[in-house]
């Protein structure tokens, strides 16, 4: 580990997170270390340090030199500090002078918003977006409430001398690192969902919270994250009970089967085949009847052709099976991406009824026991530059 010298400040090891990363702009390997520390007597705050990994050309060159009680003229001699009086003869201390740190490689978060570590089951620092990403757990009245907070920073306008005769010229940063950082960058904090009091949730926010906190799967929360997504599991897992896995993705390239848009409530389900094969087989629960919309002639012919081919060959291609399921619903309305989308579970039920052998395998499938809940909120959360 790239240890920090105690001469810089004390730190809380519970918050330390150390990892390698690749700079997406240059392709170089770097080290990112996020830690909570007592910085220059100003109180505890969390700071992320980044640095490039320097590979030695010679394999025989040691990366760390052991230091003993050598003369003070040595480049890596131990400093003259009272703590060194505690050293014993069998100690082998290592010492490196604190490195020169630049504002662009140091990112402190807001010390006023530093939470308790028990309230943050997952924390991550996104190097590409220069952003702290924290998953908070606010449990009130027995209700679990997971929500996301991101702290990013953006460069400010260039620093100019305000007065003549040096007006318009850049002036040097102050020697105090934290003050220099405040002069160079401005912080931005975003919380999602924006309301954490579950008694004040709207219908839309309540739907989001149910995705983040699946009912009947509440309890221990642990997970991991990377530059593009957060994955965590929730649920006690006691008595061999399954836990729920939740993924929050920031990557628009990720496409999940059954993904549906936010606020597109599905009122159409599959109850059985409509006796009138020219009509849609979507069951309207609120109206307690089948949909009366017609299936166009071309789709009826294609449906008959696919069904005949699968019955004759007793095998089915996944794409053909999905196409066949869609042909039982009217075009533009009761399809996977229609106005009233058919859920992925209803489509599977239809396929299990149609395709040979599919019903037997469905009962052993985990998706039969726990239906995934997909939702595209159609809204970006800004994570910085």
Short mmCIF file of N, CA and C in Angstrom, two decimals, residues 17-143:
data_model
loop_
_atom_site.label_atom_id
_atom_site.label_comp_id
_atom_site.label_asym_id
_atom_site.label_seq_id
_atom_site.Cartn_x
_atom_site.Cartn_y
_atom_site.Cartn_z
N UNK A 17 -9.96 3.72 0.96
CA UNK A 17 -10.28 2.95 -0.25
C UNK A 17 -9.16 3.17 -1.25
N UNK A 18 -8.46 2.11 -1.61
CA UNK A 18 -7.29 2.20 -2.48
C UNK A 18 -7.50 1.31 -3.69
N UNK A 19 -7.27 1.84 -4.88
CA UNK A 19 -7.46 1.05 -6.10
C UNK A 19 -6.64 1.64 -7.24
N UNK A 20 -6.45 0.82 -8.26
CA UNK A 20 -5.85 1.27 -9.50
C UNK A 20 -6.95 1.74 -10.45
N UNK A 21 -6.60 2.60 -11.37
CA UNK A 21 -7.54 3.04 -12.40
C UNK A 21 -6.75 3.38 -13.65
N UNK A 22 -7.45 3.43 -14.76
CA UNK A 22 -6.84 3.82 -16.03
C UNK A 22 -7.42 5.15 -16.48
N UNK A 23 -6.56 6.10 -16.75
CA UNK A 23 -6.99 7.41 -17.25
C UNK A 23 -7.54 7.22 -18.66
N UNK A 24 -8.82 7.52 -18.84
CA UNK A 24 -9.46 7.29 -20.13
C UNK A 24 -8.94 8.24 -21.20
N UNK A 25 -8.32 9.35 -20.80
CA UNK A 25 -7.80 10.30 -21.77
C UNK A 25 -6.40 9.92 -22.26
N UNK A 26 -5.56 9.43 -21.34
CA UNK A 26 -4.18 9.12 -21.69
C UNK A 26 -3.88 7.63 -21.74
N UNK A 27 -4.71 6.81 -21.12
CA UNK A 27 -4.46 5.37 -21.07
C UNK A 27 -3.45 4.97 -20.02
N UNK A 28 -2.99 5.90 -19.20
CA UNK A 28 -1.99 5.60 -18.18
C UNK A 28 -2.66 5.03 -16.92
N UNK A 29 -1.88 4.21 -16.18
CA UNK A 29 -2.36 3.61 -14.95
C UNK A 29 -2.09 4.56 -13.79
N UNK A 30 -3.07 4.72 -12.93
CA UNK A 30 -2.91 5.58 -11.77
C UNK A 30 -3.40 4.91 -10.50
N UNK A 31 -3.16 5.54 -9.38
CA UNK A 31 -3.62 5.08 -8.07
C UNK A 31 -4.54 6.14 -7.49
N UNK A 32 -5.69 5.71 -7.03
CA UNK A 32 -6.64 6.60 -6.36
C UNK A 32 -6.82 6.09 -4.94
N UNK A 33 -6.60 6.97 -3.97
CA UNK A 33 -6.77 6.61 -2.57
C UNK A 33 -7.67 7.64 -1.91
N UNK A 34 -8.82 7.17 -1.47
CA UNK A 34 -9.76 8.02 -0.75
C UNK A 34 -9.68 7.67 0.72
N UNK A 35 -9.52 8.68 1.59
CA UNK A 35 -9.36 8.42 3.01
C UNK A 35 -9.89 9.60 3.82
N UNK A 36 -10.29 9.30 5.05
CA UNK A 36 -10.76 10.32 5.97
C UNK A 36 -9.60 10.68 6.89
N UNK A 37 -9.27 11.96 6.94
CA UNK A 37 -8.09 12.36 7.69
C UNK A 37 -8.30 13.69 8.40
N UNK A 38 -7.49 13.90 9.41
CA UNK A 38 -7.46 15.16 10.14
C UNK A 38 -6.45 16.06 9.46
N UNK A 39 -6.96 16.98 8.66
CA UNK A 39 -6.07 17.74 7.78
C UNK A 39 -5.68 19.06 8.43
N UNK A 40 -4.41 19.17 8.75
CA UNK A 40 -3.81 20.42 9.26
C UNK A 40 -4.62 21.04 10.40
N UNK A 41 -5.16 20.20 11.26
CA UNK A 41 -5.89 20.69 12.42
C UNK A 41 -7.22 21.34 12.11
N UNK A 42 -7.77 21.10 10.89
CA UNK A 42 -9.04 21.75 10.51
C UNK A 42 -10.24 20.83 10.69
N UNK A 43 -10.04 19.72 11.31
CA UNK A 43 -11.13 18.77 11.48
C UNK A 43 -11.03 17.66 10.44
N UNK A 44 -11.80 16.60 10.67
CA UNK A 44 -11.77 15.46 9.77
C UNK A 44 -12.53 15.77 8.49
N UNK A 45 -11.98 15.33 7.38
CA UNK A 45 -12.68 15.38 6.12
C UNK A 45 -12.14 14.28 5.21
N UNK A 46 -12.93 13.94 4.23
CA UNK A 46 -12.53 12.90 3.29
C UNK A 46 -11.85 13.53 2.09
N UNK A 47 -10.71 12.98 1.71
CA UNK A 47 -9.93 13.51 0.60
C UNK A 47 -9.51 12.35 -0.30
N UNK A 48 -9.60 12.56 -1.60
CA UNK A 48 -9.13 11.56 -2.55
C UNK A 48 -7.85 12.08 -3.22
N UNK A 49 -6.82 11.26 -3.18
CA UNK A 49 -5.54 11.59 -3.81
C UNK A 49 -5.35 10.68 -5.02
N UNK A 50 -4.94 11.26 -6.13
CA UNK A 50 -4.63 10.48 -7.32
C UNK A 50 -3.18 10.73 -7.72
N UNK A 51 -2.54 9.72 -8.25
CA UNK A 51 -1.16 9.84 -8.70
C UNK A 51 -0.90 8.81 -9.78
N UNK A 52 0.01 9.10 -10.69
CA UNK A 52 0.37 8.18 -11.75
C UNK A 52 1.33 7.12 -11.22
N UNK A 53 1.22 5.93 -11.77
CA UNK A 53 2.14 4.86 -11.44
C UNK A 53 3.37 4.98 -12.34
N UNK A 54 4.54 5.04 -11.73
CA UNK A 54 5.79 5.15 -12.48
C UNK A 54 6.48 3.80 -12.45
N UNK A 55 6.62 3.20 -13.62
CA UNK A 55 7.28 1.90 -13.73
C UNK A 55 8.77 2.11 -13.98
N UNK A 56 9.60 1.42 -13.19
CA UNK A 56 11.04 1.56 -13.32
C UNK A 56 11.54 0.80 -14.53
N UNK A 57 12.50 1.36 -15.25
CA UNK A 57 13.09 0.68 -16.40
C UNK A 57 13.98 -0.48 -15.97
N UNK A 58 14.53 -0.41 -14.77
CA UNK A 58 15.42 -1.46 -14.28
C UNK A 58 14.70 -2.31 -13.25
N UNK A 59 14.63 -3.62 -13.46
CA UNK A 59 13.93 -4.48 -12.49
C UNK A 59 14.65 -4.59 -11.16
N UNK A 60 15.93 -4.19 -11.11
CA UNK A 60 16.68 -4.30 -9.86
C UNK A 60 16.55 -3.07 -8.98
N UNK A 61 15.88 -2.03 -9.47
CA UNK A 61 15.75 -0.80 -8.69
C UNK A 61 14.69 -0.97 -7.61
N UNK A 62 15.04 -0.86 -6.33
CA UNK A 62 14.03 -1.02 -5.26
C UNK A 62 13.09 0.17 -5.23
N UNK A 63 11.83 -0.11 -4.94
CA UNK A 63 10.84 0.96 -4.86
C UNK A 63 10.85 1.64 -3.50
N UNK A 64 11.23 0.91 -2.45
CA UNK A 64 11.25 1.46 -1.10
C UNK A 64 12.61 1.16 -0.47
N UNK A 65 13.20 2.14 0.12
CA UNK A 65 14.49 1.97 0.78
C UNK A 65 14.30 1.93 2.30
N UNK A 66 14.82 0.89 2.96
CA UNK A 66 14.72 0.86 4.43
C UNK A 66 15.63 1.92 5.03
N UNK A 67 15.11 2.62 6.03
CA UNK A 67 15.85 3.71 6.65
C UNK A 67 16.16 3.34 8.09
N UNK A 68 17.37 3.54 8.48
CA UNK A 68 17.76 3.34 9.88
C UNK A 68 18.20 4.69 10.43
N UNK A 69 18.84 4.66 11.54
CA UNK A 69 19.29 5.92 12.16
C UNK A 69 20.51 6.43 11.42
N UNK A 70 20.26 7.05 10.27
CA UNK A 70 21.36 7.55 9.45
C UNK A 70 21.51 9.04 9.67
N UNK A 71 22.64 9.61 9.26
CA UNK A 71 22.85 11.05 9.44
C UNK A 71 21.74 11.86 8.78
N UNK A 72 21.48 13.05 9.32
CA UNK A 72 20.40 13.90 8.81
C UNK A 72 20.67 14.38 7.40
N UNK A 73 21.92 14.26 6.94
CA UNK A 73 22.23 14.69 5.58
C UNK A 73 21.70 13.71 4.55
N UNK A 74 21.32 12.49 4.99
CA UNK A 74 20.78 11.51 4.04
C UNK A 74 19.44 11.99 3.51
N UNK A 75 19.19 11.68 2.23
CA UNK A 75 17.97 12.18 1.59
C UNK A 75 16.72 11.68 2.27
N UNK A 76 16.77 10.44 2.82
CA UNK A 76 15.58 9.86 3.42
C UNK A 76 15.77 9.63 4.92
N UNK A 77 16.56 10.45 5.55
CA UNK A 77 16.77 10.29 6.99
C UNK A 77 15.49 10.58 7.74
N UNK A 78 15.33 9.92 8.88
CA UNK A 78 14.13 10.14 9.69
C UNK A 78 14.12 11.57 10.21
N UNK A 79 12.95 12.21 10.24
CA UNK A 79 12.88 13.58 10.73
C UNK A 79 13.06 13.63 12.25
N UNK A 80 13.39 14.78 12.72
CA UNK A 80 13.60 14.98 14.15
C UNK A 80 12.27 15.31 14.80
N UNK A 81 11.54 14.25 15.22
CA UNK A 81 10.22 14.43 15.81
C UNK A 81 10.14 13.64 17.11
N UNK A 82 9.34 14.11 18.07
CA UNK A 82 9.24 13.41 19.37
C UNK A 82 8.74 11.97 19.25
N UNK A 83 7.91 11.68 18.22
CA UNK A 83 7.35 10.34 18.11
C UNK A 83 8.44 9.29 17.88
N UNK A 84 9.59 9.73 17.35
CA UNK A 84 10.66 8.79 17.05
C UNK A 84 11.33 8.28 18.32
N UNK A 85 11.07 8.91 19.45
CA UNK A 85 11.63 8.42 20.70
C UNK A 85 11.03 7.08 21.12
N UNK A 86 9.90 6.74 20.50
CA UNK A 86 9.25 5.47 20.81
C UNK A 86 9.84 4.30 20.04
N UNK A 87 10.76 4.57 19.11
CA UNK A 87 11.37 3.51 18.32
C UNK A 87 12.24 2.62 19.20
N UNK A 88 12.17 1.31 18.91
CA UNK A 88 13.02 0.35 19.59
C UNK A 88 14.06 -0.20 18.63
N UNK A 89 14.99 -0.98 19.17
CA UNK A 89 16.08 -1.49 18.34
C UNK A 89 15.59 -2.46 17.27
N UNK A 90 14.45 -3.14 17.51
CA UNK A 90 13.96 -4.10 16.54
C UNK A 90 12.98 -3.48 15.55
N UNK A 91 12.75 -2.17 15.60
CA UNK A 91 11.89 -1.49 14.63
C UNK A 91 12.68 -1.21 13.35
N UNK A 92 11.97 -1.30 12.23
CA UNK A 92 12.58 -1.01 10.93
C UNK A 92 11.68 -0.01 10.19
N UNK A 93 11.77 1.23 10.55
CA UNK A 93 10.85 2.22 9.96
C UNK A 93 11.23 2.55 8.51
N UNK A 94 10.19 2.92 7.76
CA UNK A 94 10.37 3.41 6.40
C UNK A 94 9.89 4.85 6.36
N UNK A 95 10.62 5.66 5.67
CA UNK A 95 10.23 7.07 5.63
C UNK A 95 10.48 7.65 4.24
N UNK A 96 9.47 8.36 3.74
CA UNK A 96 9.61 9.15 2.54
C UNK A 96 9.08 10.54 2.83
N UNK A 97 9.73 11.57 2.40
CA UNK A 97 9.20 12.91 2.61
C UNK A 97 7.83 13.05 1.93
N UNK A 98 6.91 13.80 2.52
CA UNK A 98 5.60 13.98 1.88
C UNK A 98 5.77 14.51 0.46
N UNK A 99 5.08 13.91 -0.50
CA UNK A 99 5.26 14.34 -1.88
C UNK A 99 4.63 15.71 -2.14
N UNK A 100 5.10 16.35 -3.19
CA UNK A 100 4.51 17.61 -3.60
C UNK A 100 3.16 17.32 -4.25
N UNK A 101 2.08 17.85 -3.69
CA UNK A 101 0.74 17.56 -4.18
C UNK A 101 0.19 18.78 -4.92
N UNK A 102 -0.44 18.50 -6.07
CA UNK A 102 -1.02 19.55 -6.89
C UNK A 102 -2.54 19.54 -6.73
N UNK A 103 -3.20 20.71 -6.86
CA UNK A 103 -4.66 20.76 -6.68
C UNK A 103 -5.43 19.80 -7.58
N UNK A 104 -4.95 19.59 -8.81
CA UNK A 104 -5.69 18.71 -9.71
C UNK A 104 -5.62 17.25 -9.28
N UNK A 105 -4.70 16.90 -8.37
CA UNK A 105 -4.57 15.52 -7.89
C UNK A 105 -5.17 15.32 -6.51
N UNK A 106 -5.75 16.36 -5.93
CA UNK A 106 -6.32 16.28 -4.59
C UNK A 106 -7.76 16.79 -4.63
N UNK A 107 -8.67 15.97 -4.16
CA UNK A 107 -10.09 16.35 -4.18
C UNK A 107 -10.69 16.14 -2.78
N UNK A 108 -10.86 17.21 -1.99
CA UNK A 108 -11.53 17.08 -0.70
C UNK A 108 -13.04 17.21 -0.87
N UNK A 109 -13.79 16.45 -0.07
CA UNK A 109 -15.24 16.62 -0.11
C UNK A 109 -15.65 17.68 0.91
N UNK A 110 -16.94 17.90 1.02
CA UNK A 110 -17.45 18.90 1.94
C UNK A 110 -17.42 18.35 3.36
N UNK A 111 -16.60 18.90 4.25
CA UNK A 111 -16.51 18.33 5.60
C UNK A 111 -17.80 18.48 6.40
N UNK A 112 -18.65 19.43 6.04
CA UNK A 112 -19.91 19.62 6.76
C UNK A 112 -20.91 18.52 6.46
N UNK A 113 -20.71 17.79 5.36
CA UNK A 113 -21.65 16.75 4.95
C UNK A 113 -21.11 15.36 5.17
N UNK A 114 -20.00 15.24 5.89
CA UNK A 114 -19.40 13.93 6.10
C UNK A 114 -20.31 13.11 7.00
N UNK A 115 -20.83 11.97 6.52
CA UNK A 115 -21.79 11.19 7.31
C UNK A 115 -21.08 10.20 8.23
N UNK A 116 -21.87 9.47 8.99
CA UNK A 116 -21.34 8.35 9.76
C UNK A 116 -21.09 7.19 8.81
N UNK A 117 -20.05 6.44 9.06
CA UNK A 117 -19.72 5.35 8.15
C UNK A 117 -20.80 4.27 8.16
N UNK A 118 -21.55 4.16 9.25
CA UNK A 118 -22.63 3.17 9.30
C UNK A 118 -23.78 3.53 8.38
N UNK A 119 -23.87 4.80 7.97
CA UNK A 119 -24.95 5.24 7.08
C UNK A 119 -24.58 5.13 5.61
N UNK A 120 -23.35 4.71 5.31
CA UNK A 120 -22.89 4.65 3.91
C UNK A 120 -22.41 3.23 3.64
N UNK A 121 -23.29 2.33 3.21
CA UNK A 121 -22.85 0.96 2.94
C UNK A 121 -21.96 0.84 1.70
N UNK A 122 -21.96 1.86 0.84
CA UNK A 122 -21.13 1.80 -0.37
C UNK A 122 -20.63 3.19 -0.69
N UNK A 123 -19.33 3.31 -0.90
CA UNK A 123 -18.74 4.58 -1.31
C UNK A 123 -17.73 4.32 -2.42
N UNK A 124 -17.64 5.27 -3.34
CA UNK A 124 -16.77 5.09 -4.51
C UNK A 124 -16.33 6.46 -5.00
N UNK A 125 -15.14 6.51 -5.56
CA UNK A 125 -14.67 7.75 -6.17
C UNK A 125 -14.47 7.51 -7.66
N UNK A 126 -15.20 8.25 -8.48
CA UNK A 126 -15.10 8.14 -9.94
C UNK A 126 -14.00 9.08 -10.42
N UNK A 127 -12.90 8.50 -10.89
CA UNK A 127 -11.79 9.32 -11.34
C UNK A 127 -12.09 10.03 -12.66
N UNK A 128 -12.87 9.40 -13.53
CA UNK A 128 -13.18 10.02 -14.82
C UNK A 128 -14.09 11.23 -14.66
N UNK A 129 -14.93 11.22 -13.62
CA UNK A 129 -15.85 12.33 -13.38
C UNK A 129 -15.44 13.17 -12.18
N UNK A 130 -14.30 12.85 -11.56
CA UNK A 130 -13.84 13.52 -10.33
C UNK A 130 -15.00 13.71 -9.36
N UNK A 131 -15.58 12.60 -8.95
CA UNK A 131 -16.83 12.65 -8.18
C UNK A 131 -16.82 11.59 -7.08
N UNK A 132 -17.23 12.01 -5.87
CA UNK A 132 -17.54 11.08 -4.79
C UNK A 132 -18.95 10.55 -5.02
N UNK A 133 -19.10 9.24 -5.02
CA UNK A 133 -20.41 8.61 -5.19
C UNK A 133 -20.69 7.79 -3.93
N UNK A 134 -21.74 8.17 -3.19
CA UNK A 134 -22.08 7.51 -1.93
C UNK A 134 -23.51 6.99 -1.99
N UNK A 135 -23.67 5.74 -1.54
CA UNK A 135 -25.00 5.16 -1.39
C UNK A 135 -25.37 5.24 0.08
N UNK A 136 -26.37 6.06 0.39
CA UNK A 136 -26.79 6.26 1.78
C UNK A 136 -27.93 5.31 2.13
N UNK A 137 -28.00 4.99 3.40
CA UNK A 137 -29.08 4.15 3.92
C UNK A 137 -29.74 4.89 5.06
N UNK A 138 -30.92 5.44 4.78
CA UNK A 138 -31.70 6.17 5.79
C UNK A 138 -32.89 5.30 6.18
N UNK A 139 -32.79 4.66 7.33
CA UNK A 139 -33.87 3.79 7.80
C UNK A 139 -34.66 4.52 8.87
N UNK A 140 -35.94 4.75 8.60
CA UNK A 140 -36.83 5.42 9.55
C UNK A 140 -38.11 4.62 9.69
N UNK A 141 -38.53 4.43 10.93
CA UNK A 141 -39.78 3.72 11.23
C UNK A 141 -39.80 2.35 10.58
N UNK A 142 -38.65 1.68 10.58
CA UNK A 142 -38.59 0.34 10.02
C UNK A 142 -38.57 0.28 8.52
N UNK A 143 -38.52 1.44 7.84
CA UNK A 143 -38.52 1.46 6.38
C UNK A 143 -37.12 1.79 5.87
#
